[in-house]
Amino acid sequence: MHAIRVASAALLGMTALTLTAPVAVAKGDEERDRDRNITSFGFNVSPTTIAAGGRVTLSVNGCASETKVTSGVFDTVTIHKGQSTAAAAVDWDAKPGAVYEVRFQCGHESGHTDLTIATGRPDNPTHLPVHRGVKAGVGGTAGGFDLGEIGLGAALIAGSVGAAYYWSRRRAGEHGG
């Protein structure tokens, strides 16, 4: 009888755990979509690594209105409706090795990409970017969890195991066991 009680409690606990997993996976998908910058229009900065004082080409396609391009490393640029590119001059005081976000705003939708500032100046052809490694995130599906979600999951599991134990003890008492 003891093995049946333990097995039913374990089965109930695993069922509760399984039913809470789809919510965590769905939240992870939404966060990954934000990180991937999925938009209805395309955008690009070329080159993606440039020395302070250099010029970048800002490209957009599929935007039905004008596009505002902003960054902390150059003045706001407007790509007018019907055009697909514009140029921007990178500030001379941009920090070598820094990574700046470039944001493209098309109507109510926006996307962003990174612009890396290389060491050296544009008149020096030997400037090389400072390598910052791979943006890998926190890994797996654990990135979207917070303490509240973990606590709620633990409470659900503990409650289901407790209920299984209670009902198995009650049923054993009814049969004189």
GROMACS .gro file of N, CA and C in nm:
model
  531
    1MET      N    1   0.080  -0.119   0.000
    1MET     CA    2   0.000   0.000   0.000
    1MET      C    3   0.085   0.126   0.000
    2HIS      N    4   0.197   0.121   0.070
    2HIS     CA    5   0.283   0.238   0.078
    2HIS      C    6   0.335   0.277  -0.060
    3ALA      N    7   0.369   0.178  -0.143
    3ALA     CA    8   0.421   0.208  -0.277
    3ALA      C    9   0.315   0.275  -0.363
    4ILE      N   10   0.189   0.237  -0.348
    4ILE     CA   11   0.081   0.298  -0.426
    4ILE      C   12   0.064   0.444  -0.386
    5ARG      N   13   0.072   0.474  -0.256
    5ARG     CA   14   0.060   0.613  -0.211
    5ARG      C   15   0.174   0.699  -0.264
    6VAL      N   16   0.295   0.647  -0.256
    6VAL     CA   17   0.410   0.722  -0.304
    6VAL      C   18   0.401   0.743  -0.455
    7ALA      N   19   0.362   0.640  -0.528
    7ALA     CA   20   0.351   0.651  -0.674
    7ALA      C   21   0.242   0.751  -0.714
    8SER      N   22   0.129   0.749  -0.645
    8SER     CA   23   0.022   0.843  -0.680
    8SER      C   24   0.061   0.986  -0.646
    9ALA      N   25   0.131   1.007  -0.536
    9ALA     CA   26   0.178   1.141  -0.501
    9ALA      C   27   0.280   1.191  -0.603
   10ALA      N   28   0.370   1.103  -0.645
   10ALA     CA   29   0.469   1.142  -0.746
   10ALA      C   30   0.401   1.173  -0.879
   11LEU      N   31   0.303   1.094  -0.918
   11LEU     CA   32   0.231   1.116  -1.043
   11LEU      C   33   0.155   1.247  -1.039
   12LEU      N   34   0.091   1.277  -0.929
   12LEU     CA   35   0.018   1.403  -0.915
   12LEU      C   36   0.114   1.522  -0.920
   13GLY      N   37   0.228   1.511  -0.856
   13GLY     CA   38   0.328   1.618  -0.858
   13GLY      C   39   0.382   1.641  -0.999
   14MET      N   40   0.409   1.535  -1.071
   14MET     CA   41   0.460   1.547  -1.208
   14MET      C   42   0.353   1.607  -1.300
   15THR      N   43   0.227   1.573  -1.277
   15THR     CA   44   0.119   1.631  -1.356
   15THR      C   45   0.112   1.782  -1.335
   16ALA      N   46   0.120   1.825  -1.211
   16ALA     CA   47   0.119   1.969  -1.181
   16ALA      C   48   0.237   2.039  -1.246
   17LEU      N   49   0.353   1.979  -1.241
   17LEU     CA   50   0.472   2.036  -1.303
   17LEU      C   51   0.456   2.045  -1.454
   18THR      N   52   0.401   1.942  -1.514
   18THR     CA   53   0.382   1.940  -1.659
   18THR      C   54   0.282   2.047  -1.702
   19LEU      N   55   0.178   2.068  -1.627
   19LEU     CA   56   0.077   2.167  -1.665
   19LEU      C   57   0.127   2.310  -1.652
   20THR      N   58   0.228   2.336  -1.571
   20THR     CA   59   0.281   2.471  -1.558
   20THR      C   60   0.388   2.501  -1.661
   21ALA      N   61   0.444   2.402  -1.729
   21ALA     CA   62   0.552   2.424  -1.825
   21ALA      C   63   0.511   2.503  -1.949
   22PRO      N   64   0.393   2.482  -2.010
   22PRO     CA   65   0.359   2.559  -2.131
   22PRO      C   66   0.358   2.709  -2.110
   23VAL      N   67   0.320   2.756  -1.993
   23VAL     CA   68   0.319   2.900  -1.966
   23VAL      C   69   0.461   2.953  -1.970
   24ALA      N   70   0.555   2.883  -1.911
   24ALA     CA   71   0.693   2.928  -1.910
   24ALA      C   72   0.752   2.927  -2.051
   25VAL      N   73   0.720   2.828  -2.130
   25VAL     CA   74   0.771   2.821  -2.267
   25VAL      C   75   0.713   2.933  -2.351
   26ALA      N   76   0.584   2.964  -2.337
   26ALA     CA   77   0.522   3.071  -2.414
   26ALA      C   78   0.586   3.205  -2.382
   27LYS      N   79   0.614   3.231  -2.257
   27LYS     CA   80   0.677   3.356  -2.220
   27LYS      C   81   0.817   3.364  -2.281
   28GLY      N   82   0.889   3.256  -2.284
   28GLY     CA   83   1.022   3.254  -2.344
   28GLY      C   84   1.018   3.287  -2.493
   29ASP      N   85   0.915   3.239  -2.566
   29ASP     CA   86   0.902   3.268  -2.708
   29ASP      C   87   0.881   3.417  -2.732
   30GLU      N   88   0.797   3.482  -2.650
   30GLU     CA   89   0.774   3.625  -2.665
   30GLU      C   90   0.901   3.704  -2.644
   31GLU      N   91   0.979   3.669  -2.544
   31GLU     CA   92   1.103   3.739  -2.517
   31GLU      C   93   1.204   3.718  -2.629
   32ARG      N   94   1.209   3.596  -2.684
   32ARG     CA   95   1.301   3.571  -2.795
   32ARG      C   96   1.261   3.653  -2.916
   33ASP      N   97   1.131   3.670  -2.944
   33ASP     CA   98   1.088   3.751  -3.057
   33ASP      C   99   1.132   3.896  -3.039
   34ARG      N  100   1.121   3.950  -2.917
   34ARG     CA  101   1.168   4.087  -2.895
   34ARG      C  102   1.317   4.097  -2.918
   35ASP      N  103   1.392   3.995  -2.873
   35ASP     CA  104   1.537   3.999  -2.891
   35ASP      C  105   1.577   3.986  -3.038
   36ARG      N  106   1.497   3.915  -3.118
   36ARG     CA  107   1.527   3.897  -3.259
   36ARG      C  108   1.491   4.018  -3.343
   37ASN      N  109   1.418   4.116  -3.288
   37ASN     CA  110   1.380   4.235  -3.361
   37ASN      C  111   1.293   4.204  -3.481
   38ILE      N  112   1.191   4.128  -3.465
   38ILE     CA  113   1.103   4.094  -3.576
   38ILE      C  114   1.013   4.214  -3.604
   39THR      N  115   1.025   4.269  -3.725
   39THR     CA  116   0.944   4.383  -3.769
   39THR      C  117   0.889   4.353  -3.907
   40SER      N  118   0.790   4.433  -3.948
   40SER     CA  119   0.734   4.416  -4.082
   40SER      C  120   0.819   4.485  -4.188
   41PHE      N  121   0.919   4.560  -4.146
   41PHE     CA  122   1.009   4.628  -4.239
   41PHE      C  123   1.153   4.585  -4.210
   42GLY      N  124   1.237   4.597  -4.312
   42GLY     CA  125   1.379   4.560  -4.295
   42GLY      C  126   1.462   4.684  -4.268
   43PHE      N  127   1.573   4.667  -4.195
   43PHE     CA  128   1.662   4.779  -4.166
   43PHE      C  129   1.804   4.728  -4.151
   44ASN      N  130   1.900   4.820  -4.174
   44ASN     CA  131   2.040   4.779  -4.172
   44ASN      C  132   2.129   4.900  -4.149
   45VAL      N  133   2.242   4.878  -4.083
   45VAL     CA  134   2.348   4.978  -4.069
   45VAL      C  135   2.472   4.920  -4.134
   46SER      N  136   2.536   4.996  -4.221
   46SER     CA  137   2.655   4.946  -4.289
   46SER      C  138   2.762   5.055  -4.288
   47PRO      N  139   2.882   5.024  -4.246
   47PRO     CA  140   2.928   4.901  -4.183
   47PRO      C  141   2.880   4.895  -4.039
   48THR      N  142   2.885   4.774  -3.981
   48THR     CA  143   2.841   4.758  -3.843
   48THR      C  144   2.951   4.793  -3.742
   49THR      N  145   3.073   4.805  -3.791
   49THR     CA  146   3.186   4.849  -3.708
   49THR      C  147   3.254   4.964  -3.780
   50ILE      N  148   3.269   5.077  -3.712
   50ILE     CA  149   3.327   5.196  -3.774
   50ILE      C  150   3.404   5.276  -3.671
   51ALA      N  151   3.503   5.349  -3.716
   51ALA     CA  152   3.582   5.434  -3.627
   51ALA      C  153   3.506   5.564  -3.599
   52ALA      N  154   3.537   5.626  -3.487
   52ALA     CA  155   3.476   5.755  -3.453
   52ALA      C  156   3.504   5.854  -3.566
   53GLY      N  157   3.403   5.933  -3.604
   53GLY     CA  158   3.418   6.030  -3.711
   53GLY      C  159   3.384   5.974  -3.849
   54GLY      N  160   3.362   5.844  -3.860
   54GLY     CA  161   3.330   5.783  -3.989
   54GLY      C  162   3.183   5.802  -4.026
   55ARG      N  163   3.148   5.756  -4.147
   55ARG     CA  164   3.010   5.768  -4.195
   55ARG      C  165   2.950   5.630  -4.214
   56VAL      N  166   2.824   5.614  -4.170
   56VAL     CA  167   2.753   5.488  -4.187
   56VAL      C  168   2.635   5.511  -4.281
   57THR      N  169   2.597   5.406  -4.351
   57THR     CA  170   2.479   5.409  -4.436
   57THR      C  171   2.366   5.339  -4.363
   58LEU      N  172   2.253   5.408  -4.353
   58LEU     CA  173   2.135   5.355  -4.287
   58LEU      C  174   2.035   5.316  -4.394
   59SER      N  175   1.992   5.191  -4.394
   59SER     CA  176   1.902   5.140  -4.498
   59SER      C  177   1.773   5.090  -4.436
   60VAL      N  178   1.664   5.109  -4.509
   60VAL     CA  179   1.534   5.059  -4.466
   60VAL      C  180   1.457   5.015  -4.591
   61ASN      N  181   1.379   4.906  -4.580
   61ASN     CA  182   1.294   4.865  -4.691
   61ASN      C  183   1.162   4.811  -4.636
   62GLY      N  184   1.057   4.835  -4.709
   62GLY     CA  185   0.926   4.787  -4.667
   62GLY      C  186   0.854   4.880  -4.571
   63CYS      N  187   0.902   5.001  -4.551
   63CYS     CA  188   0.836   5.097  -4.462
   63CYS      C  189   0.750   5.189  -4.547
   64ALA      N  190   0.621   5.197  -4.516
   64ALA     CA  191   0.527   5.276  -4.595
   64ALA      C  192   0.523   5.423  -4.553
   65SER      N  193   0.595   5.460  -4.449
   65SER     CA  194   0.599   5.600  -4.405
   65SER      C  195   0.745   5.640  -4.387
   66GLU      N  196   0.768   5.761  -4.337
   66GLU     CA  197   0.907   5.801  -4.315
   66GLU      C  198   0.963   5.728  -4.193
   67THR      N  199   1.094   5.708  -4.196
   67THR     CA  200   1.162   5.634  -4.089
   67THR      C  201   1.255   5.728  -4.015
   68LYS      N  202   1.244   5.730  -3.883
   68LYS     CA  203   1.336   5.806  -3.798
   68LYS      C  204   1.440   5.709  -3.745
   69VAL      N  205   1.567   5.746  -3.759
   69VAL     CA  206   1.677   5.662  -3.711
   69VAL      C  207   1.750   5.741  -3.604
   70THR      N  208   1.759   5.682  -3.484
   70THR     CA  209   1.823   5.750  -3.372
   70THR      C  210   1.931   5.662  -3.310
   71SER      N  211   2.029   5.729  -3.252
   71SER     CA  212   2.137   5.660  -3.180
   71SER      C  213   2.206   5.762  -3.091
   72GLY      N  214   2.275   5.713  -2.992
   72GLY     CA  215   2.351   5.800  -2.905
   72GLY      C  216   2.484   5.842  -2.965
   73VAL      N  217   2.514   5.794  -3.085
   73VAL     CA  218   2.644   5.820  -3.145
   73VAL      C  219   2.635   5.906  -3.272
   74PHE      N  220   2.513   5.940  -3.318
   74PHE     CA  221   2.497   6.034  -3.428
   74PHE      C  222   2.362   6.105  -3.413
   75ASP      N  223   2.347   6.218  -3.488
   75ASP     CA  224   2.223   6.295  -3.483
   75ASP      C  225   2.110   6.215  -3.546
   76THR      N  226   1.986   6.247  -3.508
   76THR     CA  227   1.869   6.180  -3.564
   76THR      C  228   1.863   6.202  -3.715
   77VAL      N  229   1.836   6.093  -3.787
   77VAL     CA  230   1.830   6.096  -3.932
   77VAL      C  231   1.690   6.054  -3.974
   78THR      N  232   1.634   6.121  -4.074
   78THR     CA  233   1.504   6.084  -4.129
   78THR      C  234   1.523   6.029  -4.269
   79ILE      N  235   1.470   5.909  -4.292
   79ILE     CA  236   1.467   5.850  -4.426
   79ILE      C  237   1.324   5.871  -4.474
   80HIS      N  238   1.308   5.961  -4.572
   80HIS     CA  239   1.175   6.000  -4.619
   80HIS      C  240   1.108   5.887  -4.695
   81LYS      N  241   0.974   5.891  -4.697
   81LYS     CA  242   0.893   5.793  -4.769
   81LYS      C  243   0.938   5.790  -4.915
   82GLY      N  244   0.958   5.669  -4.967
   82GLY     CA  245   1.004   5.654  -5.104
   82GLY      C  246   1.155   5.640  -5.117
   83GLN      N  247   1.228   5.678  -5.012
   83GLN     CA  248   1.373   5.659  -5.011
   83GLN      C  249   1.407   5.536  -4.930
   84SER      N  250   1.525   5.479  -4.955
   84SER     CA  251   1.562   5.359  -4.881
   84SER      C  252   1.691   5.374  -4.803
   85THR      N  253   1.769   5.480  -4.827
   85THR     CA  254   1.896   5.496  -4.754
   85THR      C  255   1.917   5.642  -4.713
   86ALA      N  256   2.005   5.658  -4.616
   86ALA     CA  257   2.053   5.788  -4.571
   86ALA      C  258   2.189   5.764  -4.506
   87ALA      N  259   2.264   5.870  -4.489
   87ALA     CA  260   2.397   5.859  -4.427
   87ALA      C  261   2.399   5.936  -4.297
   88ALA      N  262   2.484   5.893  -4.205
   88ALA     CA  263   2.501   5.961  -4.077
   88ALA      C  264   2.649   5.963  -4.042
   89ALA      N  265   2.693   6.075  -3.986
   89ALA     CA  266   2.832   6.088  -3.941
   89ALA      C  267   2.840   6.051  -3.794
   90VAL      N  268   2.928   5.957  -3.762
   90VAL     CA  269   2.948   5.913  -3.624
   90VAL      C  270   3.024   6.022  -3.550
   91ASP      N  271   2.982   6.051  -3.428
   91ASP     CA  272   3.046   6.155  -3.347
   91ASP      C  273   3.195   6.124  -3.327
   92TRP      N  274   3.275   6.230  -3.327
   92TRP     CA  275   3.420   6.213  -3.307
   92TRP      C  276   3.452   6.169  -3.165
   93ASP      N  277   3.364   6.200  -3.070
   93ASP     CA  278   3.392   6.164  -2.932
   93ASP      C  279   3.334   6.027  -2.894
   94ALA      N  280   3.294   5.946  -2.993
   94ALA     CA  281   3.245   5.811  -2.964
   94ALA      C  282   3.358   5.728  -2.904
   95LYS      N  283   3.325   5.653  -2.803
   95LYS     CA  284   3.425   5.576  -2.729
   95LYS      C  285   3.468   5.452  -2.807
   96PRO      N  286   3.597   5.437  -2.836
   96PRO     CA  287   3.644   5.318  -2.908
   96PRO      C  288   3.612   5.191  -2.830
   97GLY      N  289   3.559   5.094  -2.900
   97GLY     CA  290   3.522   4.967  -2.839
   97GLY      C  291   3.380   4.964  -2.787
   98ALA      N  292   3.312   5.078  -2.782
   98ALA     CA  293   3.174   5.082  -2.732
   98ALA      C  294   3.077   5.031  -2.837
   99VAL      N  295   2.965   4.978  -2.790
   99VAL     CA  296   2.858   4.931  -2.878
   99VAL      C  297   2.737   5.020  -2.853
  100TYR      N  298   2.688   5.085  -2.960
  100TYR     CA  299   2.575   5.175  -2.950
  100TYR      C  300   2.454   5.113  -3.020
  101GLU      N  301   2.336   5.135  -2.963
  101GLU     CA  302   2.213   5.087  -3.025
  101GLU      C  303   2.167   5.189  -3.129
  102VAL      N  304   2.127   5.139  -3.246
  102VAL     CA  305   2.070   5.222  -3.352
  102VAL      C  306   1.924   5.178  -3.366
  103ARG      N  307   1.830   5.272  -3.343
  103ARG     CA  308   1.687   5.241  -3.344
  103ARG      C  309   1.622   5.299  -3.469
  104PHE      N  310   1.546   5.213  -3.540
  104PHE     CA  311   1.471   5.251  -3.659
  104PHE      C  312   1.324   5.255  -3.621
  105GLN      N  313   1.257   5.369  -3.641
  105GLN     CA  314   1.115   5.386  -3.608
  105GLN      C  315   1.037   5.410  -3.736
  106CYS      N  316   0.953   5.314  -3.773
  106CYS     CA  317   0.868   5.322  -3.893
  106CYS      C  318   0.723   5.321  -3.846
  107GLY      N  319   0.657   5.436  -3.848
  107GLY     CA  320   0.520   5.444  -3.797
  107GLY      C  321   0.519   5.412  -3.648
  108HIS      N  322   0.437   5.314  -3.609
  108HIS     CA  323   0.428   5.275  -3.467
  108HIS      C  324   0.518   5.156  -3.435
  109GLU      N  325   0.597   5.113  -3.530
  109GLU     CA  326   0.681   4.994  -3.514
  109GLU      C  327   0.828   5.035  -3.509
  110SER      N  328   0.905   4.967  -3.427
  110SER     CA  329   1.048   5.000  -3.421
  110SER      C  330   1.132   4.873  -3.408
  111GLY      N  331   1.255   4.886  -3.453
  111GLY     CA  332   1.353   4.778  -3.441
  111GLY      C  333   1.489   4.839  -3.414
  112HIS      N  334   1.581   4.759  -3.366
  112HIS     CA  335   1.713   4.815  -3.337
  112HIS      C  336   1.822   4.716  -3.375
  113THR      N  337   1.941   4.771  -3.393
  113THR     CA  338   2.060   4.691  -3.420
  113THR      C  339   2.177   4.761  -3.352
  114ASP      N  340   2.292   4.697  -3.351
  114ASP     CA  341   2.409   4.753  -3.283
  114ASP      C  342   2.509   4.811  -3.382
  115LEU      N  343   2.579   4.914  -3.336
  115LEU     CA  344   2.688   4.975  -3.411
  115LEU      C  345   2.809   4.978  -3.318
  116THR      N  346   2.917   4.914  -3.358
  116THR     CA  347   3.038   4.906  -3.277
  116THR      C  348   3.138   5.012  -3.323
  117ILE      N  349   3.198   5.081  -3.228
  117ILE     CA  350   3.299   5.181  -3.258
  117ILE      C  351   3.436   5.115  -3.249
  118ALA      N  352   3.508   5.120  -3.361
  118ALA     CA  353   3.640   5.057  -3.368
  118ALA      C  354   3.745   5.149  -3.308
  119THR      N  355   3.861   5.093  -3.284
  119THR     CA  356   3.973   5.174  -3.238
  119THR      C  357   4.033   5.244  -3.359
  120GLY      N  358   4.098   5.357  -3.340
  120GLY     CA  359   4.159   5.430  -3.451
  120GLY      C  360   4.066   5.535  -3.508
  121ARG      N  361   4.107   5.596  -3.617
  121ARG     CA  362   4.031   5.700  -3.687
  121ARG      C  363   4.008   5.657  -3.831
  122PRO      N  364   3.912   5.718  -3.905
  122PRO     CA  365   3.884   5.675  -4.041
  122PRO      C  366   4.001   5.691  -4.137
  123ASP      N  367   4.094   5.782  -4.107
  123ASP     CA  368   4.210   5.799  -4.197
  123ASP      C  369   4.317   5.692  -4.171
  124ASN      N  370   4.296   5.605  -4.071
  124ASN     CA  371   4.389   5.498  -4.039
  124ASN      C  372   4.328   5.366  -4.086
  125PRO      N  373   4.377   5.306  -4.195
  125PRO     CA  374   4.315   5.184  -4.249
  125PRO      C  375   4.339   5.060  -4.163
  126THR      N  376   4.421   5.070  -4.059
  126THR     CA  377   4.450   4.951  -3.979
  126THR      C  378   4.361   4.939  -3.856
  127HIS      N  379   4.256   5.022  -3.846
  127HIS     CA  380   4.172   5.014  -3.727
  127HIS      C  381   4.097   4.882  -3.726
  128LEU      N  382   4.095   4.820  -3.609
  128LEU     CA  383   4.028   4.691  -3.591
  128LEU      C  384   3.925   4.703  -3.480
  129PRO      N  385   3.815   4.633  -3.491
  129PRO     CA  386   3.715   4.640  -3.385
  129PRO      C  387   3.763   4.569  -3.259
  130VAL      N  388   3.716   4.615  -3.147
  130VAL     CA  389   3.743   4.549  -3.021
  130VAL      C  390   3.642   4.435  -3.007
  131HIS      N  391   3.689   4.313  -2.989
  131HIS     CA  392   3.600   4.198  -2.981
  131HIS      C  393   3.536   4.191  -2.843
  132ARG      N  394   3.403   4.186  -2.838
  132ARG     CA  395   3.330   4.183  -2.712
  132ARG      C  396   3.270   4.047  -2.683
  133GLY      N  397   3.293   3.948  -2.766
  133GLY     CA  398   3.238   3.816  -2.743
  133GLY      C  399   3.098   3.803  -2.799
  134VAL      N  400   3.039   3.690  -2.775
  134VAL     CA  401   2.908   3.657  -2.829
  134VAL      C  402   2.799   3.699  -2.732
  135LYS      N  403   2.689   3.757  -2.784
  135LYS     CA  404   2.573   3.786  -2.700
  135LYS      C  405   2.491   3.658  -2.690
  136ALA      N  406   2.510   3.583  -2.584
  136ALA     CA  407   2.448   3.452  -2.573
  136ALA      C  408   2.327   3.450  -2.480
  137GLY      N  409   2.298   3.556  -2.410
  137GLY     CA  410   2.185   3.554  -2.317
  137GLY      C  411   2.216   3.469  -2.196
  138VAL      N  412   2.112   3.425  -2.127
  138VAL     CA  413   2.133   3.347  -2.006
  138VAL      C  414   2.127   3.198  -2.033
  139GLY      N  415   2.087   3.159  -2.153
  139GLY     CA  416   2.089   3.019  -2.190
  139GLY      C  417   1.963   2.944  -2.155
  140GLY      N  418   1.924   2.855  -2.242
  140GLY     CA  419   1.809   2.770  -2.217
  140GLY      C  420   1.681   2.847  -2.198
  141THR      N  421   1.587   2.787  -2.127
  141THR     CA  422   1.461   2.854  -2.102
  141THR      C  423   1.458   2.919  -1.964
  142ALA      N  424   1.570   2.914  -1.892
  142ALA     CA  425   1.572   2.969  -1.757
  142ALA      C  426   1.575   3.121  -1.757
  143GLY      N  427   1.601   3.184  -1.870
  143GLY     CA  428   1.614   3.329  -1.875
  143GLY      C  429   1.486   3.403  -1.842
  144GLY      N  430   1.369   3.345  -1.867
  144GLY     CA  431   1.244   3.414  -1.845
  144GLY      C  432   1.185   3.395  -1.707
  145PHE      N  433   1.244   3.315  -1.622
  145PHE     CA  434   1.188   3.289  -1.491
  145PHE      C  435   1.226   3.397  -1.391
  146ASP      N  436   1.135   3.425  -1.301
  146ASP     CA  437   1.167   3.512  -1.188
  146ASP      C  438   1.128   3.439  -1.059
  147LEU      N  439   1.160   3.498  -0.947
  147LEU     CA  440   1.135   3.432  -0.818
  147LEU      C  441   0.987   3.408  -0.794
  148GLY      N  442   0.900   3.497  -0.842
  148GLY     CA  443   0.756   3.478  -0.824
  148GLY      C  444   0.706   3.355  -0.896
  149GLU      N  445   0.752   3.334  -1.020
  149GLU     CA  446   0.711   3.216  -1.097
  149GLU      C  447   0.763   3.087  -1.033
  150ILE      N  448   0.886   3.091  -0.988
  150ILE     CA  449   0.944   2.972  -0.925
  150ILE      C  450   0.869   2.941  -0.796
  151GLY      N  451   0.837   3.043  -0.717
  151GLY     CA  452   0.763   3.023  -0.592
  151GLY      C  453   0.624   2.969  -0.618
  152LEU      N  454   0.555   3.022  -0.720
  152LEU     CA  455   0.422   2.973  -0.754
  152LEU      C  456   0.428   2.828  -0.799
  153GLY      N  457   0.524   2.792  -0.879
  153GLY     CA  458   0.538   2.653  -0.922
  153GLY      C  459   0.566   2.560  -0.806
  154ALA      N  460   0.653   2.603  -0.714
  154ALA     CA  461   0.683   2.520  -0.597
  154ALA      C  462   0.560   2.504  -0.508
  155ALA      N  463   0.481   2.611  -0.494
  155ALA     CA  464   0.359   2.603  -0.413
  155ALA      C  465   0.258   2.507  -0.476
  156LEU      N  466   0.243   2.511  -0.609
  156LEU     CA  467   0.151   2.419  -0.677
  156LEU      C  468   0.194   2.274  -0.658
  157ILE      N  469   0.321   2.250  -0.672
  157ILE     CA  470   0.372   2.112  -0.656
  157ILE      C  471   0.354   2.066  -0.512
  158ALA      N  472   0.391   2.152  -0.417
  158ALA     CA  473   0.377   2.114  -0.276
  158ALA      C  474   0.231   2.090  -0.240
  159GLY      N  475   0.140   2.174  -0.293
  159GLY     CA  476  -0.002   2.156  -0.266
  159GLY      C  477  -0.056   2.026  -0.324
  160SER      N  478  -0.013   1.992  -0.445
  160SER     CA  479  -0.063   1.868  -0.506
  160SER      C  480  -0.007   1.745  -0.435
  161VAL      N  481   0.119   1.750  -0.393
  161VAL     CA  482   0.176   1.638  -0.318
  161VAL      C  483   0.108   1.626  -0.183
  162GLY      N  484   0.082   1.739  -0.118
  162GLY     CA  485   0.013   1.736   0.011
  162GLY      C  486  -0.128   1.681  -0.001
  163ALA      N  487  -0.201   1.723  -0.107
  163ALA     CA  488  -0.337   1.673  -0.129
  163ALA      C  489  -0.335   1.523  -0.156
  164ALA      N  490  -0.240   1.477  -0.234
  164ALA     CA  491  -0.230   1.334  -0.263
  164ALA      C  492  -0.202   1.255  -0.136
  165TYR      N  493  -0.115   1.307  -0.053
  165TYR     CA  494  -0.084   1.240   0.073
  165TYR      C  495  -0.208   1.236   0.163
  166TYR      N  496  -0.277   1.351   0.174
  166TYR     CA  497  -0.396   1.358   0.258
  166TYR      C  498  -0.500   1.257   0.213
  167TRP      N  499  -0.531   1.255   0.083
  167TRP     CA  500  -0.633   1.164   0.034
  167TRP      C  501  -0.590   1.017   0.045
  168SER      N  502  -0.463   0.991   0.027
  168SER     CA  503  -0.419   0.852   0.041
  168SER      C  504  -0.424   0.807   0.188
  169ARG      N  505  -0.395   0.895   0.282
  169ARG     CA  506  -0.405   0.862   0.425
  169ARG      C  507  -0.551   0.847   0.466
  170ARG      N  508  -0.637   0.933   0.414
  170ARG     CA  509  -0.779   0.929   0.448
  170ARG      C  510  -0.841   0.799   0.396
  171ARG      N  511  -0.805   0.766   0.272
  171ARG     CA  512  -0.860   0.644   0.213
  171ARG      C  513  -0.809   0.521   0.289
  172ALA      N  514  -0.683   0.521   0.334
  172ALA     CA  515  -0.630   0.410   0.409
  172ALA      C  516  -0.702   0.396   0.543
  173GLY      N  517  -0.740   0.509   0.603
  173GLY     CA  518  -0.810   0.506   0.730
  173GLY      C  519  -0.952   0.450   0.716
  174GLU      N  520  -1.016   0.476   0.601
  174GLU     CA  521  -1.151   0.427   0.579
  174GLU      C  522  -1.156   0.275   0.568
  175HIS      N  523  -1.049   0.215   0.517
  175HIS     CA  524  -1.045   0.071   0.496
  175HIS      C  525  -0.981  -0.004   0.613
  176GLY      N  526  -0.950   0.070   0.716
  176GLY     CA  527  -0.891   0.005   0.834
  176GLY      C  528  -0.744  -0.028   0.815
  177GLY      N  529  -0.676   0.040   0.725
  177GLY     CA  530  -0.538   0.009   0.692
  177GLY      C  531  -0.447   0.099   0.756
   0.00000   0.00000   0.00000
